[in-house]
Structure formats: structure tokens, C-alpha cells
């Protein structure tokens, strides 16, 4: 959820008047953390980098086709179910960077626990965040969710809506790019917003290790 967390910080800095314009860049280089003997992780992840510009507008200024950030929110809860004990930079400290004790030192996750716990937390986060603004999930034109697990996203939205939600409402790029960590939801937004109309609401929501969740409620200008 690093991109969503960075967006949260940038938006609040602009609102506070500390900066007029901020570039948020999120490079996600996940493959360097992978143990290619661990089937829970090695075939899932991909690398990507995304960037966003957060800018304060003057009174009456219009930016058709851009998003107004109505609010942002973050949430964390301690969990060791996704973790890495050594980053790939650790290899540079080795006499032979290709020899490292892989087991338990690179990225590790307990997939079934992550699925259950993040599904519950993600659903609660989305419903409560929208309710703070007098909105229900049915009032959101598009959801750009974390691109890690299509089944997880489908379950989160089914709990929120009470029925299955199609890919137009919640687009996926996972099958093409893999899990690109914090970058994935931003890629989904970038590739799936051009058909939105002025006044349409969108919800960006990313889940991550920690656990952590970051969200942004957006409205098309």
C-alpha cells in the first residue's frame, strides 16, 4: 500500500499549504526479494513503477478529466504473515552475492491467513471510509483495488455490495502484470478511468504487508 500511503501524505501536505504541487513516485522492485524455491511467492510478483502529480487548484480553476481527491485514509495492524527478513541489498554484503541462505530470509507469506484476514479488513475499511462521506458502495462508479488476488478483490466487493461485481466496476491488471505491490492499484486506475464522467466517484484502495491499507476517495472533475 506504499503508493496509497504516499498519496495520503502528499494530499495532506498540499492541503496544509506546505506545497503547491507534489510528484509521488512509487518504484516497486519485488523480484529481487523472491526465493524462487518458494511457490507461495515466486511466480506471483512482478516489477513496476508508477507516478502521480498532486496539485492544489486555485478557486474556480477547472481541470476536466482529472480527479479531485476528496479524502484519503490509512490503516495498519501488526502481522508477520507477509514479511522479509533480508532485502536483496543484503546480497551486496556477501563475498558471493549469489550465495545466500534463502529459506526464511527473503519474502515469505502465509497465503491462506493473508487472504482471510485482509479480506475482512479490506471490506471493513472500504465500507467505513465511504460511510464517513455519506456514500454506499453502490454509489461508486469504479474501484481500483490492490492487484494481488482476484478472488480476494471479488470477495471484498461481494461483501460490500451483497452480490458479485463485474470487471468494469473493479478492473484487474493482475493477469497481465502480476502482483506489482503498491504500484498495481495505480496502474489499474491509469488504464481504467477515461470513460468516467464528471461527478463520478472512484475509490482507490491498496492492501499490503504490515498489514496496511491505504485508500483515496476520488471524484472526476
Tab-separated table of C-alpha atoms in Angstrom:
chain	number	residue	atom	x	y	z
A	1	UNK	CA	0.000	0.000	0.000
A	2	UNK	CA	3.030	2.300	-0.331
A	3	UNK	CA	1.630	4.331	-3.247
A	4	UNK	CA	-1.648	4.957	-1.421
A	5	UNK	CA	0.245	5.918	1.746
A	6	UNK	CA	2.453	8.321	-0.214
A	7	UNK	CA	-0.648	9.826	-1.834
A	8	UNK	CA	-2.151	10.290	1.642
A	9	UNK	CA	0.926	12.249	2.763
A	10	UNK	CA	1.131	14.315	-0.434
A	11	UNK	CA	-2.548	15.297	-0.355
A	12	UNK	CA	-2.301	16.471	3.237
A	13	UNK	CA	0.874	18.463	2.552
A	14	UNK	CA	-0.861	20.262	-0.316
A	15	UNK	CA	-3.991	20.881	1.760
A	16	UNK	CA	-1.880	22.272	4.597
A	17	UNK	CA	-0.276	24.741	2.194
A	18	UNK	CA	3.218	23.306	2.613
A	19	UNK	CA	3.496	22.676	-1.130
A	20	UNK	CA	1.575	23.668	-4.242
A	21	UNK	CA	2.487	20.614	-6.309
A	22	UNK	CA	3.996	17.224	-5.395
A	23	UNK	CA	5.268	14.370	-7.544
A	24	UNK	CA	4.641	10.984	-5.934
A	25	UNK	CA	6.754	8.172	-7.379
A	26	UNK	CA	6.491	4.526	-6.342
A	27	UNK	CA	9.033	2.084	-7.783
A	28	UNK	CA	8.282	-1.497	-6.800
A	29	UNK	CA	11.179	-3.892	-7.420
A	30	UNK	CA	9.808	-7.063	-5.914
A	31	UNK	CA	11.578	-9.787	-7.868
A	32	UNK	CA	14.851	-9.073	-6.059
A	33	UNK	CA	13.187	-10.190	-2.815
A	34	UNK	CA	11.985	-13.525	-4.160
A	35	UNK	CA	13.051	-17.010	-3.216
A	36	UNK	CA	12.487	-18.937	-6.435
A	37	UNK	CA	12.149	-22.167	-4.462
A	38	UNK	CA	9.045	-20.874	-2.670
A	39	UNK	CA	5.878	-21.456	-4.677
A	40	UNK	CA	3.855	-19.234	-2.299
A	41	UNK	CA	5.590	-16.168	-3.728
A	42	UNK	CA	7.982	-16.593	-6.622
A	43	UNK	CA	5.533	-16.839	-9.539
A	44	UNK	CA	3.152	-14.175	-8.225
A	45	UNK	CA	5.140	-10.949	-8.201
A	46	UNK	CA	6.267	-8.524	-10.890
A	47	UNK	CA	8.118	-5.201	-11.027
A	48	UNK	CA	6.534	-1.837	-11.869
A	49	UNK	CA	6.852	1.872	-11.200
A	50	UNK	CA	4.088	4.475	-11.073
A	51	UNK	CA	3.903	8.230	-10.539
A	52	UNK	CA	1.175	10.729	-9.650
A	53	UNK	CA	1.054	14.525	-9.513
A	54	UNK	CA	-0.886	16.040	-6.626
A	55	UNK	CA	-1.667	19.709	-7.162
A	56	UNK	CA	-3.681	22.356	-5.375
A	57	UNK	CA	-6.103	24.248	-7.635
A	58	UNK	CA	-6.954	27.908	-7.358
A	59	UNK	CA	-10.538	28.953	-6.644
A	60	UNK	CA	-12.661	28.388	-9.736
A	61	UNK	CA	-9.889	26.602	-11.647
A	62	UNK	CA	-11.114	23.675	-13.758
A	63	UNK	CA	-9.262	20.504	-14.756
A	64	UNK	CA	-11.688	18.359	-16.780
A	65	UNK	CA	-10.660	14.728	-16.945
A	66	UNK	CA	-8.637	14.920	-13.725
A	67	UNK	CA	-9.570	13.688	-10.273
A	68	UNK	CA	-10.355	15.690	-7.170
A	69	UNK	CA	-9.091	13.924	-4.054
A	70	UNK	CA	-11.970	14.193	-1.605
A	71	UNK	CA	-10.251	12.319	1.209
A	72	UNK	CA	-7.555	9.783	1.998
A	73	UNK	CA	-7.274	7.224	4.756
A	74	UNK	CA	-4.732	4.708	6.068
A	75	UNK	CA	-4.922	1.721	8.420
A	76	UNK	CA	-2.344	-0.646	9.901
A	77	UNK	CA	-2.349	-3.775	12.044
A	78	UNK	CA	0.692	-5.781	13.100
A	79	UNK	CA	1.106	-9.098	11.276
A	80	UNK	CA	4.040	-11.332	10.376
A	81	UNK	CA	2.086	-13.217	7.727
A	82	UNK	CA	3.866	-11.271	4.981
A	83	UNK	CA	7.450	-10.357	5.746
A	84	UNK	CA	11.036	-10.308	4.558
A	85	UNK	CA	13.965	-10.612	6.961
A	86	UNK	CA	16.647	-9.642	4.456
A	87	UNK	CA	16.288	-7.390	1.444
A	88	UNK	CA	18.067	-8.063	-1.812
A	89	UNK	CA	20.653	-5.395	-0.946
A	90	UNK	CA	21.925	-7.880	1.638
A	91	UNK	CA	23.467	-9.810	-1.241
A	92	UNK	CA	25.978	-6.989	-1.772
A	93	UNK	CA	27.448	-7.679	1.675
A	94	UNK	CA	28.195	-11.286	0.769
A	95	UNK	CA	31.534	-12.457	-0.610
A	96	UNK	CA	29.488	-14.226	-3.260
A	97	UNK	CA	26.202	-12.321	-3.833
A	98	UNK	CA	24.682	-15.409	-5.456
A	99	UNK	CA	25.069	-17.453	-2.287
A	100	UNK	CA	22.621	-16.557	0.466
A	101	UNK	CA	20.580	-18.617	2.884
A	102	UNK	CA	17.246	-18.252	1.115
A	103	UNK	CA	14.960	-20.093	3.483
A	104	UNK	CA	13.222	-17.615	5.771
A	105	UNK	CA	15.335	-14.650	4.733
A	106	UNK	CA	13.631	-13.419	1.573
A	107	UNK	CA	9.935	-12.609	1.153
A	108	UNK	CA	7.631	-15.070	2.873
A	109	UNK	CA	3.878	-15.190	3.253
A	110	UNK	CA	1.230	-17.420	4.789
A	111	UNK	CA	-1.207	-17.168	1.917
A	112	UNK	CA	-4.370	-18.598	3.483
A	113	UNK	CA	-4.125	-16.376	6.563
A	114	UNK	CA	-3.394	-13.293	4.461
A	115	UNK	CA	-6.441	-13.997	2.293
A	116	UNK	CA	-8.843	-14.375	5.217
A	117	UNK	CA	-7.564	-11.513	7.343
A	118	UNK	CA	-7.057	-8.947	4.583
A	119	UNK	CA	-10.446	-9.744	3.032
A	120	UNK	CA	-12.200	-8.915	6.300
A	121	UNK	CA	-10.063	-5.831	6.953
A	122	UNK	CA	-10.372	-4.568	3.365
A	123	UNK	CA	-14.158	-4.875	3.349
A	124	UNK	CA	-14.452	-3.049	6.690
A	125	UNK	CA	-12.055	-0.313	5.542
A	126	UNK	CA	-13.985	0.368	2.324
A	127	UNK	CA	-17.463	0.375	3.857
A	128	UNK	CA	-16.469	2.596	6.794
A	129	UNK	CA	-14.463	5.006	4.624
A	130	UNK	CA	-17.376	5.517	2.238
A	131	UNK	CA	-19.878	5.830	5.099
A	132	UNK	CA	-17.852	8.720	6.539
A	133	UNK	CA	-18.770	10.623	3.370
A	134	UNK	CA	-22.392	9.520	3.217
A	135	UNK	CA	-21.701	7.081	0.402
A	136	UNK	CA	-22.504	3.424	-0.162
A	137	UNK	CA	-20.516	1.097	-2.440
A	138	UNK	CA	-23.361	1.277	-4.979
A	139	UNK	CA	-22.616	4.989	-5.445
A	140	UNK	CA	-19.027	4.392	-6.573
A	141	UNK	CA	-18.503	4.173	-10.329
A	142	UNK	CA	-15.183	2.375	-10.155
A	143	UNK	CA	-12.995	0.605	-7.628
A	144	UNK	CA	-9.257	0.351	-8.264
A	145	UNK	CA	-8.185	-2.267	-5.756
A	146	UNK	CA	-4.864	-3.823	-4.878
A	147	UNK	CA	-3.744	-6.126	-7.681
A	148	UNK	CA	-2.653	-9.164	-5.693
A	149	UNK	CA	-5.504	-11.650	-5.713
A	150	UNK	CA	-8.583	-11.541	-7.961
A	151	UNK	CA	-10.521	-13.826	-5.604
A	152	UNK	CA	-9.770	-11.551	-2.665
A	153	UNK	CA	-10.971	-8.457	-4.531
A	154	UNK	CA	-14.117	-10.261	-5.672
A	155	UNK	CA	-14.886	-11.382	-2.113
A	156	UNK	CA	-14.282	-7.923	-0.618
A	157	UNK	CA	-16.673	-6.323	-3.095
A	158	UNK	CA	-19.244	-9.108	-2.777
A	159	UNK	CA	-19.329	-8.499	0.971
A	160	UNK	CA	-19.712	-4.757	0.351
A	161	UNK	CA	-22.373	-4.972	-2.393
A	162	UNK	CA	-24.158	-8.165	-1.415
A	163	UNK	CA	-23.585	-9.604	-4.899
A	164	UNK	CA	-20.821	-10.213	-7.430
A	165	UNK	CA	-19.251	-7.146	-9.073
A	166	UNK	CA	-18.056	-7.180	-12.688
A	167	UNK	CA	-14.660	-6.148	-14.037
A	168	UNK	CA	-15.991	-2.861	-15.382
A	169	UNK	CA	-16.708	-1.800	-11.801
A	170	UNK	CA	-13.459	-3.235	-10.447
A	171	UNK	CA	-10.891	-3.680	-13.251
A	172	UNK	CA	-7.918	-6.020	-12.930
A	173	UNK	CA	-4.434	-5.857	-14.458
A	174	UNK	CA	-3.098	-8.728	-12.347
A	175	UNK	CA	-3.317	-11.363	-15.063
A	176	UNK	CA	-1.028	-9.296	-17.298
A	177	UNK	CA	1.449	-7.774	-14.840
A	178	UNK	CA	1.378	-9.989	-11.772
A	179	UNK	CA	1.328	-8.573	-8.259
A	180	UNK	CA	3.247	-5.304	-8.539
A	181	UNK	CA	2.692	-4.453	-4.865
A	182	UNK	CA	1.888	-0.785	-4.211
A	183	UNK	CA	2.007	0.096	-7.910
A	184	UNK	CA	-0.784	-2.241	-9.017
A	185	UNK	CA	-3.855	-0.237	-7.995
A	186	UNK	CA	-2.387	2.900	-9.608
A	187	UNK	CA	-1.817	1.013	-12.864
A	188	UNK	CA	-5.444	-0.160	-12.739
A	189	UNK	CA	-6.563	3.449	-12.260
A	190	UNK	CA	-4.354	4.777	-15.044
A	191	UNK	CA	-5.675	2.231	-17.533
A	192	UNK	CA	-9.337	2.351	-16.473
A	193	UNK	CA	-10.680	5.870	-15.985
A	194	UNK	CA	-11.060	7.520	-19.415
A	195	UNK	CA	-14.749	6.552	-19.702
A	196	UNK	CA	-15.711	8.160	-16.390
A	197	UNK	CA	-17.928	11.247	-16.442
A	198	UNK	CA	-17.705	14.461	-14.432
A	199	UNK	CA	-19.060	13.849	-10.945
A	200	UNK	CA	-18.381	10.106	-10.956
A	201	UNK	CA	-16.832	8.753	-7.763
A	202	UNK	CA	-13.932	6.320	-7.678
A	203	UNK	CA	-12.211	4.549	-4.807
A	204	UNK	CA	-8.524	3.681	-4.864
A	205	UNK	CA	-7.685	1.068	-2.238
A	206	UNK	CA	-4.456	-0.893	-1.788
A	207	UNK	CA	-3.599	-3.587	0.762
A	208	UNK	CA	-0.118	-4.517	1.859
A	209	UNK	CA	2.203	-6.224	4.272
A	210	UNK	CA	2.190	-4.993	7.792
A	211	UNK	CA	-0.825	-5.327	7.430
A	212	UNK	CA	-1.508	-1.950	5.900
A	213	UNK	CA	-4.345	-0.455	3.845
A	214	UNK	CA	-4.424	2.889	2.075
A	215	UNK	CA	-7.373	4.475	0.304
A	216	UNK	CA	-8.361	7.607	-1.594
A	217	UNK	CA	-11.885	8.744	-2.441
A	218	UNK	CA	-11.802	10.460	-5.832
A	219	UNK	CA	-14.283	12.434	-7.943
A	220	UNK	CA	-13.900	13.079	-11.646
A	221	UNK	CA	-13.800	16.790	-12.487
